N, CA, C and O atoms as a CHARMM CRD file, in Angstrom:
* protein
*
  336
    1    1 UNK  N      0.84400  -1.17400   0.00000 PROA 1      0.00000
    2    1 UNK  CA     0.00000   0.00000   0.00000 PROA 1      0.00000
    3    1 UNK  C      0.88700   1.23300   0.00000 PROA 1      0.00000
    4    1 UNK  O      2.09500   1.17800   0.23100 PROA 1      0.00000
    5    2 UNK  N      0.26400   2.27500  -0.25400 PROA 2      0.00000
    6    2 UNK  CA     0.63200   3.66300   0.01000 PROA 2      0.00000
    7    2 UNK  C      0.22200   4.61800   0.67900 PROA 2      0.00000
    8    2 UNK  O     -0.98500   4.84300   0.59500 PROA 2      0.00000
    9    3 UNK  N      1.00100   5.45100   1.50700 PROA 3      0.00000
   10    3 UNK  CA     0.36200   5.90400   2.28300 PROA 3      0.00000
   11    3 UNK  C      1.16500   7.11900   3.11600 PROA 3      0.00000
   12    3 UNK  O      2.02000   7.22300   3.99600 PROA 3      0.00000
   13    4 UNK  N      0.20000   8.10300   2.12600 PROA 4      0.00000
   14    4 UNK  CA     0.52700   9.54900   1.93800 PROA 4      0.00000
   15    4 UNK  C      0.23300  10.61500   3.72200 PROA 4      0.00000
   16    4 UNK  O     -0.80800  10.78400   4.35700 PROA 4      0.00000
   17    5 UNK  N      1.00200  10.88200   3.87000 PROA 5      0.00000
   18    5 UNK  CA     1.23400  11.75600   5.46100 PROA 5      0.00000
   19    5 UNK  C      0.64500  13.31600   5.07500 PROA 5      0.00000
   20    5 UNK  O      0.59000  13.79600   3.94300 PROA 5      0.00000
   21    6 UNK  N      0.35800  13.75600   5.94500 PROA 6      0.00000
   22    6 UNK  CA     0.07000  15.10900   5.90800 PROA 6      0.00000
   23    6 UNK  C      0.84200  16.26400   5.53700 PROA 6      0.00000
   24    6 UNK  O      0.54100  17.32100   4.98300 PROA 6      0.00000
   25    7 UNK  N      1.87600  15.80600   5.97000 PROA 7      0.00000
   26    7 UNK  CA     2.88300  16.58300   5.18500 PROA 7      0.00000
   27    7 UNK  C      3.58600  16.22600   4.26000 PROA 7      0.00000
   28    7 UNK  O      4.80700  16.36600   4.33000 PROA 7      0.00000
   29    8 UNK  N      2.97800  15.67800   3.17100 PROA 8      0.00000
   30    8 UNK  CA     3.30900  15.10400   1.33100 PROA 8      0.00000
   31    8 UNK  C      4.32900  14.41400   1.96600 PROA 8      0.00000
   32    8 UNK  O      5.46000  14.79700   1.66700 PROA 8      0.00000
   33    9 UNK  N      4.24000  13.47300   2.78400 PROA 9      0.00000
   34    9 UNK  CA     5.68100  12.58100   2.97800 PROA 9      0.00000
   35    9 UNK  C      4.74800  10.93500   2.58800 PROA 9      0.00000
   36    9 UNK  O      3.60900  10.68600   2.98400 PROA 9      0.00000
   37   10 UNK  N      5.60300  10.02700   1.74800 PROA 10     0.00000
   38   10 UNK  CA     4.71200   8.87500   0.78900 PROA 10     0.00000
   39   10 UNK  C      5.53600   8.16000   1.56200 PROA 10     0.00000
   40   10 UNK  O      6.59800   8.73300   1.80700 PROA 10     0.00000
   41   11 UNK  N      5.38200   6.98100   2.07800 PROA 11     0.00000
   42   11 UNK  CA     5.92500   5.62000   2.18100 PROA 11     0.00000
   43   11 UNK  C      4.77400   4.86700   1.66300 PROA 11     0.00000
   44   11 UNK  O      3.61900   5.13600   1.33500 PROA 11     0.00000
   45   12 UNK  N      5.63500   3.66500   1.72000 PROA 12     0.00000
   46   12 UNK  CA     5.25900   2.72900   0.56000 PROA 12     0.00000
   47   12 UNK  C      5.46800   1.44200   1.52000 PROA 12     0.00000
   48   12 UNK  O      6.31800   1.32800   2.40300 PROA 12     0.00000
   49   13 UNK  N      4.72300   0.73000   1.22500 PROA 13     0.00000
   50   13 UNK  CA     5.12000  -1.28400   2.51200 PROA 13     0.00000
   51   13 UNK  C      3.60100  -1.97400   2.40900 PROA 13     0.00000
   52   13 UNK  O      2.61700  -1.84800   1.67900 PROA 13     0.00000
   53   14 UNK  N      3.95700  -2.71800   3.48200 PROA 14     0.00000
   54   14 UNK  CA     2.95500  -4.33700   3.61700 PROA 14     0.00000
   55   14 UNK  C      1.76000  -3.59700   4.72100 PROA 14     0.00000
   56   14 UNK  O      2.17400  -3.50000   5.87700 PROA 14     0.00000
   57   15 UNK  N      0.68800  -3.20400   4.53100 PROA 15     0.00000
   58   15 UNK  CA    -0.66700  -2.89100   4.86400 PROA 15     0.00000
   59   15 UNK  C     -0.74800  -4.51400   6.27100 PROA 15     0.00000
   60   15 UNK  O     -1.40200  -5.53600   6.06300 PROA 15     0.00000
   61   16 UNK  N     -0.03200  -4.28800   7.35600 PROA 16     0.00000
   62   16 UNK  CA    -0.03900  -5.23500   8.56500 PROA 16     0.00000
   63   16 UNK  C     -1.18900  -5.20100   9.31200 PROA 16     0.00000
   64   16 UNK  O     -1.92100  -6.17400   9.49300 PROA 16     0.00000
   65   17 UNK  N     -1.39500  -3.87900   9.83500 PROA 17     0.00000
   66   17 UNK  CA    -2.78900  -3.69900  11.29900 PROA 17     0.00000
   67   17 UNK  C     -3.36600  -2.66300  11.11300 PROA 17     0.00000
   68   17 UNK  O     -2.74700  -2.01000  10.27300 PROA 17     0.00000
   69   18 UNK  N     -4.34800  -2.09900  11.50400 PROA 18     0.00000
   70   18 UNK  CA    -4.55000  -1.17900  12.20200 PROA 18     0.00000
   71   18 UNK  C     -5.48000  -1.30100  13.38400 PROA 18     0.00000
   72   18 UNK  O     -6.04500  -2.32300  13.77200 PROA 18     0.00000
   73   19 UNK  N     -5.57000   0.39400  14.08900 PROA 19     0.00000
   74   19 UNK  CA    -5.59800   0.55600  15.42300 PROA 19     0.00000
   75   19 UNK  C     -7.27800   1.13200  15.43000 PROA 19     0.00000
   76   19 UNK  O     -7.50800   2.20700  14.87600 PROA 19     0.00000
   77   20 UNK  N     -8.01900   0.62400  15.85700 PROA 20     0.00000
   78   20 UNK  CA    -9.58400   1.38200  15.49600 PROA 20     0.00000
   79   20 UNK  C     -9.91900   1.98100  16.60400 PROA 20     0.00000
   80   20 UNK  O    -10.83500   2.80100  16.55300 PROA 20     0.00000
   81   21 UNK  N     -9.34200   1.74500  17.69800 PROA 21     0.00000
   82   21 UNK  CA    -9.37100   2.56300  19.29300 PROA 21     0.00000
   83   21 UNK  C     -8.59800   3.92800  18.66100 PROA 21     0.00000
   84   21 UNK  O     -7.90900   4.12800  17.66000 PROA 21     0.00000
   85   22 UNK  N     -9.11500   4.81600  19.86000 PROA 22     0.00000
   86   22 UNK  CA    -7.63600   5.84600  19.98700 PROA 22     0.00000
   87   22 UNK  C     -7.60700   6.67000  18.36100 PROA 22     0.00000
   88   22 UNK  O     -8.53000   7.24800  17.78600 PROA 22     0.00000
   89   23 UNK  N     -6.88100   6.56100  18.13800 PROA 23     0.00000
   90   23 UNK  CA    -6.30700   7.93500  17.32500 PROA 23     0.00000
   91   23 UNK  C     -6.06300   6.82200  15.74500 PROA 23     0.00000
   92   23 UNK  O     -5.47100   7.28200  14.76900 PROA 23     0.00000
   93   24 UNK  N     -6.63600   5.34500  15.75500 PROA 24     0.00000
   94   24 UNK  CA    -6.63000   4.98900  14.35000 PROA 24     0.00000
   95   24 UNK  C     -5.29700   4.87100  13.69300 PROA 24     0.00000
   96   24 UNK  O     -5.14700   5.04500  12.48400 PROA 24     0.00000
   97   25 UNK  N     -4.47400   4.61500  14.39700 PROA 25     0.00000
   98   25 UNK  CA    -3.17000   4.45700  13.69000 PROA 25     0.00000
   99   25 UNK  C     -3.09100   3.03000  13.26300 PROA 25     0.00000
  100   25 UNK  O     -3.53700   2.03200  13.82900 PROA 25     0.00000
  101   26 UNK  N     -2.14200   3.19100  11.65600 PROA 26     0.00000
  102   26 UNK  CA    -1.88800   1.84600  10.67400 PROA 26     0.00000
  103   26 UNK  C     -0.55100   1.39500  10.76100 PROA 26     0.00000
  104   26 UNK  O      0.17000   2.24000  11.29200 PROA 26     0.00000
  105   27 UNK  N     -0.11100   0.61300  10.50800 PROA 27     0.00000
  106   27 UNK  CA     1.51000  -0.25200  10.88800 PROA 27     0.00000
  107   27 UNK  C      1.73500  -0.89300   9.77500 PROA 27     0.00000
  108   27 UNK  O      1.02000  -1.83700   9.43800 PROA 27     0.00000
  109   28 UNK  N      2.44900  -0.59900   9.27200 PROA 28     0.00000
  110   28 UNK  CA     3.39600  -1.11100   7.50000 PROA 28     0.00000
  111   28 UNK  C      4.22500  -1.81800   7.59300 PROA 28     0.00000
  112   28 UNK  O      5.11600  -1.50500   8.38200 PROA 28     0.00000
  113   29 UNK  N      4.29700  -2.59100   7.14300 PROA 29     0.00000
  114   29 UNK  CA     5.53900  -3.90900   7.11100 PROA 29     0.00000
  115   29 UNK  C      6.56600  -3.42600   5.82000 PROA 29     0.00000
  116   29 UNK  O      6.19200  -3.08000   4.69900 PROA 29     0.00000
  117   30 UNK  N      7.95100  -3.51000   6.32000 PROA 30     0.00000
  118   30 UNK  CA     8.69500  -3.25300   4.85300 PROA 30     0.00000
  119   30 UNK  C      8.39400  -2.37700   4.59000 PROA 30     0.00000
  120   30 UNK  O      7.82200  -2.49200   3.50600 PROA 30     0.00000
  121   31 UNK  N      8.40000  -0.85100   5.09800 PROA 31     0.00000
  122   31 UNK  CA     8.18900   0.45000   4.47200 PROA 31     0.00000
  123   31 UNK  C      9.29800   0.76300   3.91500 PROA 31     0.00000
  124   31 UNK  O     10.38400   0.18600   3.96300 PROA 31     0.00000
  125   32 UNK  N      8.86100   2.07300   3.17100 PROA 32     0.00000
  126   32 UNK  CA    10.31100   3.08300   2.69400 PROA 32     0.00000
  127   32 UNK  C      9.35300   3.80600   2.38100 PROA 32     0.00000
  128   32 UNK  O      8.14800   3.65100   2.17800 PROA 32     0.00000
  129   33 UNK  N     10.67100   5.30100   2.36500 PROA 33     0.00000
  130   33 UNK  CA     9.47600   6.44500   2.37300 PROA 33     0.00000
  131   33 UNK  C     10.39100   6.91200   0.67000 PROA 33     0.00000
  132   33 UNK  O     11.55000   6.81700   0.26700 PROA 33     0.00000
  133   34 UNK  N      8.98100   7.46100   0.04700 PROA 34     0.00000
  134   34 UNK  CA     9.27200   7.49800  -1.57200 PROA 34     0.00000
  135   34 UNK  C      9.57300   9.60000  -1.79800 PROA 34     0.00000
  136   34 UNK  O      8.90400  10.60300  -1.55200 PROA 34     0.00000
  137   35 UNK  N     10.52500   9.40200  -2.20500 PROA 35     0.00000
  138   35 UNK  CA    10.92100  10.60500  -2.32500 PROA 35     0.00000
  139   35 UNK  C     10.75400  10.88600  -4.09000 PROA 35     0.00000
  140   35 UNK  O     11.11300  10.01900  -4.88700 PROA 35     0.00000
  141   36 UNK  N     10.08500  12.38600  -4.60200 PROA 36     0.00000
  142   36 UNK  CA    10.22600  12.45800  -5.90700 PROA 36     0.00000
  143   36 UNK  C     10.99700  13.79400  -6.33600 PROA 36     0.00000
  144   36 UNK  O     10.62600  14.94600  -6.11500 PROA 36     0.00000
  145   37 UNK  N     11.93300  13.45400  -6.87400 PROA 37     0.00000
  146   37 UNK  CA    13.05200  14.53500  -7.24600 PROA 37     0.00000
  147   37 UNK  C     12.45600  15.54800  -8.17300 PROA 37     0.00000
  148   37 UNK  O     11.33300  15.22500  -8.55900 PROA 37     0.00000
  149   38 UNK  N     12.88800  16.64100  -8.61500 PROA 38     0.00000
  150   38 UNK  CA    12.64600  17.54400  -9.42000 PROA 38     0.00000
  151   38 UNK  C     12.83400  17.40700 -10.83500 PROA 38     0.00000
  152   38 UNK  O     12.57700  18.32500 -11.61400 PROA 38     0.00000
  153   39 UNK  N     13.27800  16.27800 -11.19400 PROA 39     0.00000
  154   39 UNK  CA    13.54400  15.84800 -12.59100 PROA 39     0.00000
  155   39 UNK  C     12.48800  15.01800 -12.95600 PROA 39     0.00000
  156   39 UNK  O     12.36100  14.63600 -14.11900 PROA 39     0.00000
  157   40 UNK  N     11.62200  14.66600 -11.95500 PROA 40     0.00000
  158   40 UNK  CA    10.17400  13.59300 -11.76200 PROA 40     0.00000
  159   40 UNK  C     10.96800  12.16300 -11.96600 PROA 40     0.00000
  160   40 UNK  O     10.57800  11.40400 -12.85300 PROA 40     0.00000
  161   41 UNK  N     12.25600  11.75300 -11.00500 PROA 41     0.00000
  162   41 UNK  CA    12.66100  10.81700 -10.81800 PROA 41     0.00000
  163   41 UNK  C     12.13400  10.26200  -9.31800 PROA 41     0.00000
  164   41 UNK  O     12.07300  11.13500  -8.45200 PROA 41     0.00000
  165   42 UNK  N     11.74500   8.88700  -8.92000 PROA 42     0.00000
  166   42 UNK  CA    11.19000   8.77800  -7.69200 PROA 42     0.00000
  167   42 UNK  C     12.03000   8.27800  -7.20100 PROA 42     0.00000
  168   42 UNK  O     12.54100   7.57400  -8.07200 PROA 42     0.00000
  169   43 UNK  N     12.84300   8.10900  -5.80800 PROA 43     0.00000
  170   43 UNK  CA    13.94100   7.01900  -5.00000 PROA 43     0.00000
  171   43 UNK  C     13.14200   6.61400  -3.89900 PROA 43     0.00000
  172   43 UNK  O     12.03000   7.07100  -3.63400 PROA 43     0.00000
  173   44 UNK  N     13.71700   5.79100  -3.30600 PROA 44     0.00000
  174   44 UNK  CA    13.56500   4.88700  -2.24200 PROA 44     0.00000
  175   44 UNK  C     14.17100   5.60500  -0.73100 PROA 44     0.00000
  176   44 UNK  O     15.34500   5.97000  -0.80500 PROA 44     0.00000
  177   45 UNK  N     13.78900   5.73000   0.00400 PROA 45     0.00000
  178   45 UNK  CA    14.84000   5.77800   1.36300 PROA 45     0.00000
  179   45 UNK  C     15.40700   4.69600   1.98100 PROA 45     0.00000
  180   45 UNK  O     15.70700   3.76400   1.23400 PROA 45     0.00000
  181   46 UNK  N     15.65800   4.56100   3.28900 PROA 46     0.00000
  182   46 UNK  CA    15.51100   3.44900   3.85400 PROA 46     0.00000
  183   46 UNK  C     14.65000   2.82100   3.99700 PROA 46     0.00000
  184   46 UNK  O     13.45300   3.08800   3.89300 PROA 46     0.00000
  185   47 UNK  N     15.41900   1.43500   4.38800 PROA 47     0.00000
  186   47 UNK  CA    14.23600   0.29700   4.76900 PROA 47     0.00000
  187   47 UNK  C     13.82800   0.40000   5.81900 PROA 47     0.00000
  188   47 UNK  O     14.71900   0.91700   6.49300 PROA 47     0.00000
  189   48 UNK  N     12.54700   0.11800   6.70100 PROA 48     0.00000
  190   48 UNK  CA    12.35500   0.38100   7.83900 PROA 48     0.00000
  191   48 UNK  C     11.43100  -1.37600   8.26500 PROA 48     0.00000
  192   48 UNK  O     10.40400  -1.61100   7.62900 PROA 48     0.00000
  193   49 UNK  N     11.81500  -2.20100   9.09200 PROA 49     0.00000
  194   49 UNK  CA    10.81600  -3.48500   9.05700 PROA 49     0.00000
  195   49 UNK  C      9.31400  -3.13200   9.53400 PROA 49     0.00000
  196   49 UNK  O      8.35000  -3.80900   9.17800 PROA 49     0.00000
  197   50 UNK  N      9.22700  -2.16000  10.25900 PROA 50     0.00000
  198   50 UNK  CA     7.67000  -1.81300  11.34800 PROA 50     0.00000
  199   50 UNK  C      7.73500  -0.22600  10.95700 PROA 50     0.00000
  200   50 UNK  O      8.63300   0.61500  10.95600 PROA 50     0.00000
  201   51 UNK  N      6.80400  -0.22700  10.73400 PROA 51     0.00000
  202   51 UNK  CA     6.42700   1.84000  10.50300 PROA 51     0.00000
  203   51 UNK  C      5.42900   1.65200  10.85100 PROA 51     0.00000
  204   51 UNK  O      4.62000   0.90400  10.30200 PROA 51     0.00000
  205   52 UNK  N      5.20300   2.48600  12.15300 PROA 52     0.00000
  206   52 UNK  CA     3.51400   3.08100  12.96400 PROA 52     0.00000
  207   52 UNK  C      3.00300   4.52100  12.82900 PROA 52     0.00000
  208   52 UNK  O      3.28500   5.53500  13.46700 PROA 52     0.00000
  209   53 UNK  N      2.07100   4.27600  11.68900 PROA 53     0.00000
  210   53 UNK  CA     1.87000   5.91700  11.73900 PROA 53     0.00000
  211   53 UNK  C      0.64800   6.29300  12.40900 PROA 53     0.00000
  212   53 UNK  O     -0.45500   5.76500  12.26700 PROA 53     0.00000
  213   54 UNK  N      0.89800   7.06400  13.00400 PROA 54     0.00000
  214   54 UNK  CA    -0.68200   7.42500  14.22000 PROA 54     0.00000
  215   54 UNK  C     -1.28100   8.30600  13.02700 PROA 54     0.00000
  216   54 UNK  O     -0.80800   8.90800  12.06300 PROA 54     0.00000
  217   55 UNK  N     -2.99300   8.01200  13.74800 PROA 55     0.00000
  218   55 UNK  CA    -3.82500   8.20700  13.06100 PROA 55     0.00000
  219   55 UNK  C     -4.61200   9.61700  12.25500 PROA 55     0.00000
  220   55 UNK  O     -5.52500   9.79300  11.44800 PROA 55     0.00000
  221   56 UNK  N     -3.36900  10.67400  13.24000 PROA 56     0.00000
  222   56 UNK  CA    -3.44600  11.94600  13.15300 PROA 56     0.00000
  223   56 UNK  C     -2.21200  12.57100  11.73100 PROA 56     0.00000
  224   56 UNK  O     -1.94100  13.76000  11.56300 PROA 56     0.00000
  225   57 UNK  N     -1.77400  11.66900  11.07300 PROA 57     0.00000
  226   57 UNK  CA    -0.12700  12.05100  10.87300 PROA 57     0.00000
  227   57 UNK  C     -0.86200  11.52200   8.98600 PROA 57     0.00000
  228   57 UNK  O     -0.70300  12.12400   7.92400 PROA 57     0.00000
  229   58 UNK  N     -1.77600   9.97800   9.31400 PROA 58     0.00000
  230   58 UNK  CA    -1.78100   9.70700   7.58000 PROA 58     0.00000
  231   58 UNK  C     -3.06300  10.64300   7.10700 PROA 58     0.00000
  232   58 UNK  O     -3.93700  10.95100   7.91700 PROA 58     0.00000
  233   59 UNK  N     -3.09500  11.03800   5.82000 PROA 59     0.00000
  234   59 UNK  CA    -4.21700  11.88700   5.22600 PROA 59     0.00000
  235   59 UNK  C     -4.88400  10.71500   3.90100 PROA 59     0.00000
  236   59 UNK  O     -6.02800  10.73200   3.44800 PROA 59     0.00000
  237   60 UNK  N     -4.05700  10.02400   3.62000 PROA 60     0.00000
  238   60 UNK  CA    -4.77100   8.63400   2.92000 PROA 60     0.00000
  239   60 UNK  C     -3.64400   7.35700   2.87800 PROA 60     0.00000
  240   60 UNK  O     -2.44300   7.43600   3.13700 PROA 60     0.00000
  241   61 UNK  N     -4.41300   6.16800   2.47300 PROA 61     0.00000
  242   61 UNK  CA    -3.72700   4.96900   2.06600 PROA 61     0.00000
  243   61 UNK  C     -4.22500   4.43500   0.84000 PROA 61     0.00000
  244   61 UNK  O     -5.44800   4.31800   0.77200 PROA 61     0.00000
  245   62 UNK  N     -3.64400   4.13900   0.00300 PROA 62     0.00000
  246   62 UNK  CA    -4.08600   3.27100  -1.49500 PROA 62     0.00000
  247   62 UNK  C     -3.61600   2.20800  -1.54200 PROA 62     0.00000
  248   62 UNK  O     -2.78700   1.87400  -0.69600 PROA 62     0.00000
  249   63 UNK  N     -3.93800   1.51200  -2.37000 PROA 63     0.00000
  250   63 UNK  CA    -3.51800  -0.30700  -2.75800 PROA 63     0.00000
  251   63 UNK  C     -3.91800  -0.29100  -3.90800 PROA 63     0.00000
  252   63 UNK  O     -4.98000   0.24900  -4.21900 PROA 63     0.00000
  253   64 UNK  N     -3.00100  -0.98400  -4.88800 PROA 64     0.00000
  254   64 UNK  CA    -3.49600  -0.65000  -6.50700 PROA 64     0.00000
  255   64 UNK  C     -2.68800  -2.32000  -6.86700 PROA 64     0.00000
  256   64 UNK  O     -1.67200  -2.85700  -6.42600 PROA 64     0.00000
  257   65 UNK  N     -3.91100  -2.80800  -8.04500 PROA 65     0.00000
  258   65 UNK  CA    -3.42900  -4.45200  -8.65200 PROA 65     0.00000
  259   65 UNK  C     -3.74600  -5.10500  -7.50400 PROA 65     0.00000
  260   65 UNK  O     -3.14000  -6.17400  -7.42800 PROA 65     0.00000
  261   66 UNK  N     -4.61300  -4.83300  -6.38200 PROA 66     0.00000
  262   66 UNK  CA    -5.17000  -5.98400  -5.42100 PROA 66     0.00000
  263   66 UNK  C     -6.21300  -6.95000  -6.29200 PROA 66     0.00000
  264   66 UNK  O     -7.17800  -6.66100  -7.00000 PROA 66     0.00000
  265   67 UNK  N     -5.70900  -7.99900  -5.99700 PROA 67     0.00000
  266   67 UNK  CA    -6.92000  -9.29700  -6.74800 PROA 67     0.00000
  267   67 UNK  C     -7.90700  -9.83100  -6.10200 PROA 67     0.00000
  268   67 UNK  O     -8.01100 -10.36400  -4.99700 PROA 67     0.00000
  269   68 UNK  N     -8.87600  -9.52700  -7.27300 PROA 68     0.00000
  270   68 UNK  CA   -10.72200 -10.25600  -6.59000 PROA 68     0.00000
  271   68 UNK  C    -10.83700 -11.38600  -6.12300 PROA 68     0.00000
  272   68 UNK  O    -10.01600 -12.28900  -5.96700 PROA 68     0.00000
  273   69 UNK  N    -12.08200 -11.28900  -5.86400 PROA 69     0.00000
  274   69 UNK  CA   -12.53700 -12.58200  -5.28100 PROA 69     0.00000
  275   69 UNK  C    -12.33500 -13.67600  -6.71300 PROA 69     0.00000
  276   69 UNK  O    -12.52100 -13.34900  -7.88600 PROA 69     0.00000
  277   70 UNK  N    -11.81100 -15.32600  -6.08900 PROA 70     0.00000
  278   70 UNK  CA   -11.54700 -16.05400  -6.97600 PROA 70     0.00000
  279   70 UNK  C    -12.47900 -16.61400  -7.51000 PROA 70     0.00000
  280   70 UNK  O    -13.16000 -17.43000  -6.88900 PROA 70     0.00000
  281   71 UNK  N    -12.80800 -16.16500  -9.30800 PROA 71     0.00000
  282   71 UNK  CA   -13.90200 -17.32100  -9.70200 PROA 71     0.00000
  283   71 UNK  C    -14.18300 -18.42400  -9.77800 PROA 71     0.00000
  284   71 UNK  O    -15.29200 -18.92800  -9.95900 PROA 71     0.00000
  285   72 UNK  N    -12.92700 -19.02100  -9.60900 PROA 72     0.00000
  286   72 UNK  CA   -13.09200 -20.75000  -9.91400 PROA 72     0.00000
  287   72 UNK  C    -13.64300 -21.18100  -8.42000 PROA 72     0.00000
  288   72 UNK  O    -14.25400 -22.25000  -8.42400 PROA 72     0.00000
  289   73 UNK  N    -13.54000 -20.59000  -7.27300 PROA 73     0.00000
  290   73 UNK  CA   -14.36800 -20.94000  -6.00900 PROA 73     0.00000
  291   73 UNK  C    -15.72200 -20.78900  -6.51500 PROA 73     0.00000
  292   73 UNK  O    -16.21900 -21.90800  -6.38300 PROA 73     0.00000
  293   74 UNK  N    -16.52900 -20.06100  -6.99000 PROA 74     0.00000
  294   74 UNK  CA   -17.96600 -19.73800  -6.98200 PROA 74     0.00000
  295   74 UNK  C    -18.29600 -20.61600  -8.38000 PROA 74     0.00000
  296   74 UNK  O    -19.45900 -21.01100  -8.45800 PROA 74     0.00000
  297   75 UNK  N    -17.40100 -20.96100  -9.48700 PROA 75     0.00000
  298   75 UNK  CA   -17.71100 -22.11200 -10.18000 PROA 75     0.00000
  299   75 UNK  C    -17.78400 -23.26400 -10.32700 PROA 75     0.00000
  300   75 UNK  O    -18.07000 -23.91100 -11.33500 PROA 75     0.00000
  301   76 UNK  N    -17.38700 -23.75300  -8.77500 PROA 76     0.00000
  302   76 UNK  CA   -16.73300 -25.37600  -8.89100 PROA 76     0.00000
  303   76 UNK  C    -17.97200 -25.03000  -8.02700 PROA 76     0.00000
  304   76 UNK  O    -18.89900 -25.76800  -8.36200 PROA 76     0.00000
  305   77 UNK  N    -18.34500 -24.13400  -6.98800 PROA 77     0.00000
  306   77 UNK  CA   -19.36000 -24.49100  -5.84400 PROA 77     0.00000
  307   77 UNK  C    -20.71800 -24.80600  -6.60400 PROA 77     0.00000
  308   77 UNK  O    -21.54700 -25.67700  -6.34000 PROA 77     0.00000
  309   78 UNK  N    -20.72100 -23.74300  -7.74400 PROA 78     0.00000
  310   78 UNK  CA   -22.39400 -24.06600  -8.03900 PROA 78     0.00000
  311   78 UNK  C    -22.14700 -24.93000  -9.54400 PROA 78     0.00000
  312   78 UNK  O    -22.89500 -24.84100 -10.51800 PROA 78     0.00000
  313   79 UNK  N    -21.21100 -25.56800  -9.47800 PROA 79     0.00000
  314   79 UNK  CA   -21.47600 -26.70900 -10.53500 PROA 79     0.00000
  315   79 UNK  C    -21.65600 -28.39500  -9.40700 PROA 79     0.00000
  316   79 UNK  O    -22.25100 -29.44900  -9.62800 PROA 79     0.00000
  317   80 UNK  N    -20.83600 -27.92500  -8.24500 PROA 80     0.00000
  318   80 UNK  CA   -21.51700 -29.04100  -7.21300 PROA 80     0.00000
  319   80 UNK  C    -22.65100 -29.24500  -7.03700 PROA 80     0.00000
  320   80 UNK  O    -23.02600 -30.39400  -6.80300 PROA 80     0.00000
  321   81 UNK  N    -23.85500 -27.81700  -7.11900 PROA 81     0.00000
  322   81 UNK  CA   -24.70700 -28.00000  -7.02000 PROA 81     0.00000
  323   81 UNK  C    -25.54500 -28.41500  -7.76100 PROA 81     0.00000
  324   81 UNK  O    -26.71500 -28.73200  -7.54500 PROA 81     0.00000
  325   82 UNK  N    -24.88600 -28.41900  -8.75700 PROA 82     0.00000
  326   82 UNK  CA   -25.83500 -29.14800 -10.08900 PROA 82     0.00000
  327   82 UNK  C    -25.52200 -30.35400 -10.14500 PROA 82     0.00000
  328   82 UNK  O    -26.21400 -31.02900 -10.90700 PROA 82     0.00000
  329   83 UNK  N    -24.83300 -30.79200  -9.68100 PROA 83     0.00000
  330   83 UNK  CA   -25.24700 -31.99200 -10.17400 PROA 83     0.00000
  331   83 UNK  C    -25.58300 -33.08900  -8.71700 PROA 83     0.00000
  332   83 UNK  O    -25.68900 -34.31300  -8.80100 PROA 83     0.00000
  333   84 UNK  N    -25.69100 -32.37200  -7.58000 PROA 84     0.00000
  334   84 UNK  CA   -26.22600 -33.15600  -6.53100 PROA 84     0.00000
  335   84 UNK  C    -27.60000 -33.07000  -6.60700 PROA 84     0.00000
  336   84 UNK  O    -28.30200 -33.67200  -5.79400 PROA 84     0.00000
C-alpha cells in the first residue's frame, strides 16, 4: 500500500494492522518512504521493518493491482450444485 502523510511525505510497505481505538493508527511492514526529485525521478529511502503511523499524521492509504474474489471458487461451488 501507500500511504501519503500530511505533510506530502509517501511511504510505501505491507498494509499489517490497524488501530480502530484511539487515534486509528496503521503499521506497514517493509516500508520506505518514496521521495520524488525535481527531474520527476522517484527514490527509495531506507528500509524500515515496522512503521507506525498514528492516526493523526496519515491523510490517505491506497492499494493498486489488489486481486478479486476467486472465480473458480464460486464455479466449482455451483457446478456441485448441479449436479447433486
Amino acid at each position: 500500500v501507500t500511504a501519503k502523510l500530511r505533510n506530502n511525505v509517501i511511504y510505501e510497505g505491507i498494509f499489517h494492522s490497524c488501530l480502530l481505538e484511539g487515534d486509528q493508527s496503521i503499521i506497514l511492514k517493509c516500508a520506505q518512504r518514496l521521495e520524488t526529485k525535481a527531474d520527476g525521478e522517484t527514490t527509495r529511502g531506507e528500509f524500515l521493518p515496522i512503521l507506525i503511523i498514528p492516526g493523526r499524521d496519515f491523510l490517505q492509504i491506497s492499494a493498486l493491482e489488489i486481486p478479486g474474489p476467486s472465480s473458480s471458487s464460486s464455479s466449482s461451488s455451483s457446478s456441485d450444485r448441479r449436479q447433486g
